[in-house]
Short mmCIF file of C-alpha atoms in Angstrom, two decimals:
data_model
loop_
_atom_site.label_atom_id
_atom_site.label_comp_id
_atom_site.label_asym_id
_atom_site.label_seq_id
_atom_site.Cartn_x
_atom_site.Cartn_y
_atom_site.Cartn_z
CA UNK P 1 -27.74 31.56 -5.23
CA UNK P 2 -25.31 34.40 -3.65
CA UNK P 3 -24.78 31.96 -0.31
CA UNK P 4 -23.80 28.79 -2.59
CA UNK P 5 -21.52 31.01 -4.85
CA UNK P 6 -19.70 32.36 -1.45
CA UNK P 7 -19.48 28.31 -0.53
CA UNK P 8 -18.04 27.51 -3.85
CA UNK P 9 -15.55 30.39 -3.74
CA UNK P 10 -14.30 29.11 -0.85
CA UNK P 11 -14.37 25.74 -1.57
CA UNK P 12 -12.36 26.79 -5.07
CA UNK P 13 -9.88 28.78 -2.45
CA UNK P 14 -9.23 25.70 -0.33
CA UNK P 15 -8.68 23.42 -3.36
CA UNK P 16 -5.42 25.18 -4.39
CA UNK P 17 -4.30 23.57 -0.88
CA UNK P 18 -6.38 20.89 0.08
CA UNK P 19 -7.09 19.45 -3.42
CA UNK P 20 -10.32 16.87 -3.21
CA UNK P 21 -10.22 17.42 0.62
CA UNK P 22 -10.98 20.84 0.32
CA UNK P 23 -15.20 20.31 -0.23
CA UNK P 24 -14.92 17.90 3.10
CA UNK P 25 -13.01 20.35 5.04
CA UNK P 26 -14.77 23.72 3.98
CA UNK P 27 -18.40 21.92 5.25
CA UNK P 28 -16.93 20.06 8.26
CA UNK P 29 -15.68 23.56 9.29
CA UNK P 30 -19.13 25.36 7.98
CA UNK P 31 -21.51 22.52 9.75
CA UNK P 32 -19.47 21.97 13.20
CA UNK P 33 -18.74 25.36 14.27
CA UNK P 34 -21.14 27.72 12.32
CA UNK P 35 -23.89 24.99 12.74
CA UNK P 36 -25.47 25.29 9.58
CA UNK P 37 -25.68 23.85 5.92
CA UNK P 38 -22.87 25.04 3.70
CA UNK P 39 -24.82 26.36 0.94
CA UNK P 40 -26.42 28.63 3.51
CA UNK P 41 -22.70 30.33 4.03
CA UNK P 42 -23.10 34.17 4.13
CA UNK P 43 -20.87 36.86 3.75
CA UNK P 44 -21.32 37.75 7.78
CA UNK P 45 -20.24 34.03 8.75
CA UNK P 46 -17.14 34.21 6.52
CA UNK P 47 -14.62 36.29 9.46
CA UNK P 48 -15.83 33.38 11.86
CA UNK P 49 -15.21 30.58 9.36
CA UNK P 50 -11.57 32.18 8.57
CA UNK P 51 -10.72 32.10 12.11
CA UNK P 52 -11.97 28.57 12.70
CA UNK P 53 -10.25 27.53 9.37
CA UNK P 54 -6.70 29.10 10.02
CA UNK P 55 -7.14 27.04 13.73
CA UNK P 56 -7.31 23.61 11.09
CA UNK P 57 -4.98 24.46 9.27
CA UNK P 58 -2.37 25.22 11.79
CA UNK P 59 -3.52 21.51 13.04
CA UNK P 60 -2.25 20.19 9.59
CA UNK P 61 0.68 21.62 8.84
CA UNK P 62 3.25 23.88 9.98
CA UNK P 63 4.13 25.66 7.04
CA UNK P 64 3.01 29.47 8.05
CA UNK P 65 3.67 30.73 5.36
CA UNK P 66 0.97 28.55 3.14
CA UNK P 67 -1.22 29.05 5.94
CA UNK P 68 -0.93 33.33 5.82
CA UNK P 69 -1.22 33.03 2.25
CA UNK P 70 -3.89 31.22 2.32
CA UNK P 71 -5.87 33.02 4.97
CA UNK P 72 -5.40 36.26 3.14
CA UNK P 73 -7.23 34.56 0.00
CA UNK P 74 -10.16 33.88 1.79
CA UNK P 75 -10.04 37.14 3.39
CA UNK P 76 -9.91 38.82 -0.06
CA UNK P 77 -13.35 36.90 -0.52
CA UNK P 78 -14.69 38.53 3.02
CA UNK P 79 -13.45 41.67 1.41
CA UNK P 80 -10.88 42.29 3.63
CA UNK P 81 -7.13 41.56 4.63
CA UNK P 82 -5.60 41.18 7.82
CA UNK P 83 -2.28 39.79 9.49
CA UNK P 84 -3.17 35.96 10.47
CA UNK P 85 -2.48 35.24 14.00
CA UNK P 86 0.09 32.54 14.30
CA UNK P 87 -1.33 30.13 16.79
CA UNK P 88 2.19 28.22 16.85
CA UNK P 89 3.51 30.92 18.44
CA UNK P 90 0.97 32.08 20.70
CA UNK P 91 0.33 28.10 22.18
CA UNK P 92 4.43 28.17 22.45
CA UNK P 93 4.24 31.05 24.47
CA UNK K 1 -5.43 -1.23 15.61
CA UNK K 2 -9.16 -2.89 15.61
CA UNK K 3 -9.64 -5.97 18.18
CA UNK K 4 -10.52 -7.59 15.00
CA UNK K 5 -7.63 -7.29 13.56
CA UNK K 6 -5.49 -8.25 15.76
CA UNK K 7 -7.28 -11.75 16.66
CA UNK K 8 -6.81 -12.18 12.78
CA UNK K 9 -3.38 -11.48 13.57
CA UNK K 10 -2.87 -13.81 16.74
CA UNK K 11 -4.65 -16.80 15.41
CA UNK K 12 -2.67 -16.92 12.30
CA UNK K 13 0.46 -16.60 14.40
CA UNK K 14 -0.69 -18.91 16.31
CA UNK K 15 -1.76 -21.70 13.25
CA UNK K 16 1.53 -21.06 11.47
CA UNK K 17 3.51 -21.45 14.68
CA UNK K 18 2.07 -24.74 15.43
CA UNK K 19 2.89 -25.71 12.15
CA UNK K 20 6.52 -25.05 12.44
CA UNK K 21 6.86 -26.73 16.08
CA UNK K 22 4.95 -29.57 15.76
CA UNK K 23 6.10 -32.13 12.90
CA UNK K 24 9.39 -33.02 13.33
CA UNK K 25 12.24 -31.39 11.00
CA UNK K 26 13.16 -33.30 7.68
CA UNK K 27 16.01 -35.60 7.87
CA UNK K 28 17.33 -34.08 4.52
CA UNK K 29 17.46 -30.60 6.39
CA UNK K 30 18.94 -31.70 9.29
CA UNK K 31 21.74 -33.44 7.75
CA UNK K 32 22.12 -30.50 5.20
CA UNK K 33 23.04 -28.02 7.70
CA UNK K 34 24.25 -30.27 10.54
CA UNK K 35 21.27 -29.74 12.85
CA UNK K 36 19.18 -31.64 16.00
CA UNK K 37 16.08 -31.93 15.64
CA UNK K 38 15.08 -29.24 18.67
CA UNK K 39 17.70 -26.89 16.92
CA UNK K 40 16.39 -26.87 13.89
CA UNK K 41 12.45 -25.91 15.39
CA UNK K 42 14.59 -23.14 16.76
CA UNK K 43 15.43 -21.73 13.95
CA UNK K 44 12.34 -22.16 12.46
CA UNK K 45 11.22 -19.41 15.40
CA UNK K 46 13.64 -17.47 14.13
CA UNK K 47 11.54 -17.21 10.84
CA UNK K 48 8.21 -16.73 12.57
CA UNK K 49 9.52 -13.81 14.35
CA UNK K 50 10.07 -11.14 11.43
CA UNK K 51 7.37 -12.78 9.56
CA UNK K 52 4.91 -12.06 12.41
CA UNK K 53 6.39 -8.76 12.52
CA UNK K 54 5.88 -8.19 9.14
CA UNK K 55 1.90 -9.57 9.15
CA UNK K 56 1.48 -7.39 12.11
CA UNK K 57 2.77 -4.49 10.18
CA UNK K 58 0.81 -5.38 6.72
CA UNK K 59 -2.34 -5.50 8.98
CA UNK K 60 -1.04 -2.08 10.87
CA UNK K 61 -0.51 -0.56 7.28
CA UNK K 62 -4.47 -1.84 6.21
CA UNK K 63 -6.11 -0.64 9.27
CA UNK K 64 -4.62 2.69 9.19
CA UNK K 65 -5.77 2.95 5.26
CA UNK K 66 -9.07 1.65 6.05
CA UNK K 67 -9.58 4.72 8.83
CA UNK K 68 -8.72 6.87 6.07
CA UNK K 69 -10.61 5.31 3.49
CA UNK K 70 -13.53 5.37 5.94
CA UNK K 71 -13.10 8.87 6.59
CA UNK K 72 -13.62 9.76 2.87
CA UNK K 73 -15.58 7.07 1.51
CA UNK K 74 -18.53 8.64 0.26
CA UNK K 75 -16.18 11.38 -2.29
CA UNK K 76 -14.35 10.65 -5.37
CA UNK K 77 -11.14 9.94 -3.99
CA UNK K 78 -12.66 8.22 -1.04
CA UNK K 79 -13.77 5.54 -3.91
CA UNK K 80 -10.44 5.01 -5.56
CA UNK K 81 -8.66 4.52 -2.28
CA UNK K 82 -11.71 1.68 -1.09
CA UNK K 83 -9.79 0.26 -4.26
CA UNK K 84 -6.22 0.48 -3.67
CA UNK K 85 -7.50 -0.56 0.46
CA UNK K 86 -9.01 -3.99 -0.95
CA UNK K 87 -6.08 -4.69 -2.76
CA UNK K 88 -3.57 -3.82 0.14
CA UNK K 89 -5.85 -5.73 1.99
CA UNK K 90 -5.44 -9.10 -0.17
CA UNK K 91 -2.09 -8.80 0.41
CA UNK K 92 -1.94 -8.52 3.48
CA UNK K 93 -4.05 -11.28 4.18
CA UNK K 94 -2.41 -13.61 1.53
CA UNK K 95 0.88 -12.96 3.83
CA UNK K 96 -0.25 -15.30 6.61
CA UNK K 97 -2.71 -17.30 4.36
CA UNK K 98 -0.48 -18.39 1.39
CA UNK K 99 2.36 -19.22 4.06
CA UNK K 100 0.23 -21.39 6.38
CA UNK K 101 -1.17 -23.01 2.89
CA UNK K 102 2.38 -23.68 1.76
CA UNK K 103 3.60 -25.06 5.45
CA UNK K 104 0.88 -27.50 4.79
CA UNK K 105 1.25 -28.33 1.44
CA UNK K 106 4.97 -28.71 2.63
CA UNK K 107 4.23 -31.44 5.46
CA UNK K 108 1.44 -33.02 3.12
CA UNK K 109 4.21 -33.81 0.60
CA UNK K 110 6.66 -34.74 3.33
CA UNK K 111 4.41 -37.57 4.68
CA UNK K 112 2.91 -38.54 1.53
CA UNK K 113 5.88 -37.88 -1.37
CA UNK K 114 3.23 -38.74 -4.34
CA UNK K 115 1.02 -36.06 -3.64
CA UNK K 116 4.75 -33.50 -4.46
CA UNK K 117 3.34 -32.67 -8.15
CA UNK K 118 -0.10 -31.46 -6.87
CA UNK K 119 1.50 -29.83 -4.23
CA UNK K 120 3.72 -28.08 -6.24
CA UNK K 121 1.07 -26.91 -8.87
CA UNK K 122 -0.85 -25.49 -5.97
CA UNK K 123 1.65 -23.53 -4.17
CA UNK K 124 2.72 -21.76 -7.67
CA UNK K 125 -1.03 -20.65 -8.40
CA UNK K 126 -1.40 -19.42 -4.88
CA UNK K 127 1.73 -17.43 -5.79
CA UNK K 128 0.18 -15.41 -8.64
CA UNK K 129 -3.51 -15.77 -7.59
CA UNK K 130 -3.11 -13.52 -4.50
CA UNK K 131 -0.78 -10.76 -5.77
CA UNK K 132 -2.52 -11.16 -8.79
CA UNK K 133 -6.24 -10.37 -7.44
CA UNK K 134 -4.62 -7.36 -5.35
CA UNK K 135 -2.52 -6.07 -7.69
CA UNK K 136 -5.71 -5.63 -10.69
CA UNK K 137 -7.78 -3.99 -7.39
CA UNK K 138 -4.55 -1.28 -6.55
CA UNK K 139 -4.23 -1.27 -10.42
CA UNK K 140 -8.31 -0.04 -10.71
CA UNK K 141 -8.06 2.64 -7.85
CA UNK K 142 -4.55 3.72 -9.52
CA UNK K 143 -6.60 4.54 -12.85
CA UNK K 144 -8.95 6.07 -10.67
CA UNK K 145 -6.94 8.70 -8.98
CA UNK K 146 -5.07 9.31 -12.10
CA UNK K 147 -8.43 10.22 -13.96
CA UNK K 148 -8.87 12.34 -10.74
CA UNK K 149 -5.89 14.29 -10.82
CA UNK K 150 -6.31 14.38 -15.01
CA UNK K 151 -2.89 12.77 -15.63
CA UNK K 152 -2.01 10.42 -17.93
CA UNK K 153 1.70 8.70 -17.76
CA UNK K 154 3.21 9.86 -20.96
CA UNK K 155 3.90 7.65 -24.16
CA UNK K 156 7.49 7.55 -22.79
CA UNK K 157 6.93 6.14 -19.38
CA UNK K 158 4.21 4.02 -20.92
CA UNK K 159 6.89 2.48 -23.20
CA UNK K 160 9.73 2.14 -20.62
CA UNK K 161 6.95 0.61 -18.20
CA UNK K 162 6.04 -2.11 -21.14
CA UNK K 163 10.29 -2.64 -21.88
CA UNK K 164 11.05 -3.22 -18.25
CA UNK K 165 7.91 -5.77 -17.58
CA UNK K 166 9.23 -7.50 -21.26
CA UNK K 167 12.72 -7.79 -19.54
CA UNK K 168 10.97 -8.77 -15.99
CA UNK K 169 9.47 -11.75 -18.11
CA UNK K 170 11.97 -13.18 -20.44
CA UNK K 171 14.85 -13.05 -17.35
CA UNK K 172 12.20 -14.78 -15.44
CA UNK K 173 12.04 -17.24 -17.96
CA UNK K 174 15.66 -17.07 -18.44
CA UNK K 175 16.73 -17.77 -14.28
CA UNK K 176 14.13 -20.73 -14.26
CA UNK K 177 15.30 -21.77 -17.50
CA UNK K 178 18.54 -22.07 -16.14
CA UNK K 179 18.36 -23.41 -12.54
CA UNK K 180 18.79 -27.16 -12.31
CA UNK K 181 16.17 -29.60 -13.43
CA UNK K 182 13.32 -29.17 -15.88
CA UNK K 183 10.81 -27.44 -16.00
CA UNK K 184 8.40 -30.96 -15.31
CA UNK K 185 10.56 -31.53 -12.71
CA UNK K 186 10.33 -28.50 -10.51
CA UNK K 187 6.87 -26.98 -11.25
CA UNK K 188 5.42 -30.58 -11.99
CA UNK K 189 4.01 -28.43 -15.77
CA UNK K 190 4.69 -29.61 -19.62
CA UNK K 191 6.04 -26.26 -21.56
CA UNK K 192 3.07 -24.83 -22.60
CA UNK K 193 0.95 -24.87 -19.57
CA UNK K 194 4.18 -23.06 -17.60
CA UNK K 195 4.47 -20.31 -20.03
CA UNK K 196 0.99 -19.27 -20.43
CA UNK K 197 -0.58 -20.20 -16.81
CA UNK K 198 2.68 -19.06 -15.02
CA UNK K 199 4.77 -17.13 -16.94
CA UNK K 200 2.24 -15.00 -18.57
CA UNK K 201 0.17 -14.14 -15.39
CA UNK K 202 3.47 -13.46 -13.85
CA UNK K 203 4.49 -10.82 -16.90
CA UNK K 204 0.92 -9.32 -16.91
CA UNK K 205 0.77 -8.95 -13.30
CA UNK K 206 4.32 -7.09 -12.65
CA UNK K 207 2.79 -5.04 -15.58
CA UNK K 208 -0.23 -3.76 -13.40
CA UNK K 209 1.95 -3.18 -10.51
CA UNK K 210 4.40 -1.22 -11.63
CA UNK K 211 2.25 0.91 -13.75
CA UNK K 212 0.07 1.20 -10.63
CA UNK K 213 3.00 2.29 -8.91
CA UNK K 214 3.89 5.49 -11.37
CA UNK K 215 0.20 6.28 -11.88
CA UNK K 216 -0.03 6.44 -7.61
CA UNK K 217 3.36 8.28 -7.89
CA UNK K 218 1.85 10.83 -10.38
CA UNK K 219 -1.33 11.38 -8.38
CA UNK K 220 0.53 12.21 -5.55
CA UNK K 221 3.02 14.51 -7.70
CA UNK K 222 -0.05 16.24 -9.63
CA UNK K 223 -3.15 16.17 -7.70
CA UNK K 224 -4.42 19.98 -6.90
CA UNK K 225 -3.37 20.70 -3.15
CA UNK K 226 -0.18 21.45 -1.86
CA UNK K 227 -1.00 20.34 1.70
CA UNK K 228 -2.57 17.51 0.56
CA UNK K 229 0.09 16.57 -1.79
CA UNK K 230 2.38 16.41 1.01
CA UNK K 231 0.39 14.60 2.97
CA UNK K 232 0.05 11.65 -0.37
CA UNK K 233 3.57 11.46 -0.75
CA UNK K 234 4.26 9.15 2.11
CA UNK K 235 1.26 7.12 1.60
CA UNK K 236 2.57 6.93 -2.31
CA UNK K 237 6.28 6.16 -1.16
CA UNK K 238 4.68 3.34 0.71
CA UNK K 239 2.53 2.14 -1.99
CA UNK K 240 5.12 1.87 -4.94
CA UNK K 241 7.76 0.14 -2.31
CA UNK K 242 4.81 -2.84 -1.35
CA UNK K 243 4.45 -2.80 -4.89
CA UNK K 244 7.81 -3.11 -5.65
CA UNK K 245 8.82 -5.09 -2.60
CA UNK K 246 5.83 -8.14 -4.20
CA UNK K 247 7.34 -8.30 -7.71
CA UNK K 248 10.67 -8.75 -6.00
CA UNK K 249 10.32 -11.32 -3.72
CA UNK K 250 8.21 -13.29 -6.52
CA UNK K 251 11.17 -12.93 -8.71
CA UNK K 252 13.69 -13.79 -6.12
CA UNK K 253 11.58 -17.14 -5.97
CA UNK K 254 13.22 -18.08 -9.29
CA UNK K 255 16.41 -18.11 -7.44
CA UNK K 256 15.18 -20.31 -4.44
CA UNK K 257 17.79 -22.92 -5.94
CA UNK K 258 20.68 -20.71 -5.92
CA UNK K 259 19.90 -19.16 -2.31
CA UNK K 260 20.25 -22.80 -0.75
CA UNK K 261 23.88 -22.75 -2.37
CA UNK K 262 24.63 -20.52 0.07
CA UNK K 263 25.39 -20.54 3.85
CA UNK K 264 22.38 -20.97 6.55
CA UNK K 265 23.48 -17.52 8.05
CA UNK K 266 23.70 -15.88 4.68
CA UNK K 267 19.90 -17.05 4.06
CA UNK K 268 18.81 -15.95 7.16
CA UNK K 269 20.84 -12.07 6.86
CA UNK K 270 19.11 -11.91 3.60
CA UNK K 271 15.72 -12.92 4.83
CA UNK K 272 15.37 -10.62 6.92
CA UNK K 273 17.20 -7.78 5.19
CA UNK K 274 14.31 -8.76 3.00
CA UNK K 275 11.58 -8.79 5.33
CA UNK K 276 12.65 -5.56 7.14
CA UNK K 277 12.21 -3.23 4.22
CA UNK K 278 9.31 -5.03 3.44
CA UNK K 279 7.39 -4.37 6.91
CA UNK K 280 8.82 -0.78 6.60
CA UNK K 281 6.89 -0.17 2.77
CA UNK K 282 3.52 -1.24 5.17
CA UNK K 283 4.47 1.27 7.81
CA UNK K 284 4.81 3.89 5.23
CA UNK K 285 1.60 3.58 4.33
CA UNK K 286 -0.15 3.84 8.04
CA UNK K 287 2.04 7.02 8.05
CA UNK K 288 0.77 8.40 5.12
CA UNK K 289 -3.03 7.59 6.02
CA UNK K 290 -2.25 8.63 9.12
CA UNK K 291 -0.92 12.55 8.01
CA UNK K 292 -4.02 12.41 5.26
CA UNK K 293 -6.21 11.85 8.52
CA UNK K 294 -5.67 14.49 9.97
CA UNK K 295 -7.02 16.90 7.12
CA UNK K 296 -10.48 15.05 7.46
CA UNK K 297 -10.10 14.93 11.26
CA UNK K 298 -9.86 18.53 12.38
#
């Protein structure tokens, strides 16, 4: 019940930017790279998800800002804040 | 663009252009604007160029919404869009279709002048039925996605929607009303059958599409998701203007009479002005799938 309320949290996160997309993205991102059912999202898989997410998203839009913000809700939900890398910069470099 | 697709594409290119080269000209034209025979089959590939341009870019437009569509089809949105799709879909198809009808129609009444009334009566119910059919499916997903996004167009917009189809209407009525001949004469209909089987479909139609249009413009204005917001508005942008762009051109029918008052090369300029912004409301839309894509992509 925990796992599917950390799924939904994040789901709830990503809807404030994705809108409807947001349930797609969240399990395409939980299924592909963490290899496992969304509703079986733990609190230990959440740092890896955030990374793999803030990847997307700098694949969909450019607005770093958004992104940080973002990234630092979901990190709230890890219980935790950190500065987002900024892979615009680092694949320009 | 699917292989599909773009045999649909080449035979009806192909049909259409046969059935410009082939029969020979009408006198009546030719004498009109002072033209041989091979001159005039010229021009008419003048006309088959930006219109295959534009079916290429209707059919560009549709495939690109149908990748999207695909890529969400089993969510809530993903079902509205399947909507809107089918309908953008109709008209895209009814592009090559109703002009390869009417080219035929056309040299059916040329060879055989009795059959003009039934010719006539045809090619003004293909006018409404195709718009018609994909203007109540964009209408359905429309309601969709505004149930979606919880937003209702206000009793003010409702009301200014209803006023400007009333106007659409009765000048309709007015311009045909007022071009030359009666109304038996051109559309081959007594009074009452023109006013409730043309007219009225007409009215009611331009009455889906443009509230289709603002309830698509208010999905993409109030649907949660800032990203994905920005990624509707093109898609919407390119929506309302096909939209728009149909109830247009079906109006500027009315004034077929008046346009051949004019000069060949003024017809032609505003042709293709016409056809131009019309391909580019279709490429609006394969950029807009195309941006929403890429959320369900990565």
């Amino acid at each position: 019940m925990i796992r599917e309320n950390l799924y939904e949290k994040v789901v709830e996160v990503t809807t404030v930017y994705l809108g409807p997309a947001a349930d797609r993205f969240v399990s395409r991102q939980v299924r592909s790279h963490l290899n496992k059912e969304p509703k079986l999202l733990a609190k230990r898989d959440l740092l890896s998800l955030i990374d793999w997410i803030e990847a997307a998203m700098f694949l969909i839009s450019d607005d770093t800002e958004m992104v940080a913000r973002y990234i630092d809700e979901l990190q709230g939900l890890a219980g935790g804040h950190r500065k987002p890398k900024n892979y615009a910069k680092s694949n320009a470099s | 663009m699917r292989a599909k697709i773009l045999l649909l594409f080449c035979i009806f290119v192909s049909v259409y252009g046969l059935l410009l080269l082939v029969p020979a000209p009408p006198q009546e034209t030719l004498d009109k604007y002072h033209l041989a025979a091979s001159s005039a089959r010229l021009l008419n590939m003048t006309i088959l160029i930006p219109l295959a341009i534009l079916w290429l870019t209707a059919f560009y437009g549709y495939d690109k919404l149908n990748s999207y569509q695909t890529a969400i089809a089993d969510s809530k949105d993903g079902e509205q869009v399947a909507k809107i799709k089918n309908g953008i879909f109709v008209l895209a198809l009814g592009l090559p279709v109703s002009a390869i009808i009417i080219r035929i129609l056309n040299l059916w009444t040329l060879s055989n002048p009795s059959v003009e009334s039934t010719a006539t009566i045809l090619q003004n119910y293909l006018g409404i039925l195709i718009p018609f059919i994909a203007f109540a499916y964009i209408s359905w997903g429309a309601r969709g996605l505004a149930d979606l996004s919880r937003r209702r167009p206000s009793q003010h917009v409702l009301n200014s929607i209803v006023l400007l189809t009333l106007f659409l209407g009765f000048g309709y009525t007015y311009l045909i009303a007022r071009a030359p001949g009666t109304i038996a004469d051109v559309y081959h209909l007594t009074v009452a059958p023109f006013l409730f089987t043309i007219i009225l479909p007409y009215t009611y139609m331009w009455f889906l599409g443009l509230f289709a249009a603002y309830e698509i413009y208010l999905y993409s204005r109030k649907i949660k998701g800032i990203i994905y917001r920005q990624s509707w508005r093109l898609m919407s942008y390119g929506l309302v203007a096909i939209i728009i762009f149909s109830i247009l051109l079906q109006y500027l029918g009315t004034l077929s009479t008046q346009l051949q008052a004019l000069s060949l090369s003024w017809v032609l300029i505003f042709i293709y002005v016409l056809l131009v912004l019309w391909a580019l409301s279709y490429v609006l839309v394969a950029l807009g799938a195309k941006r929403l894509m890429k959320i369900e992509e990565v």
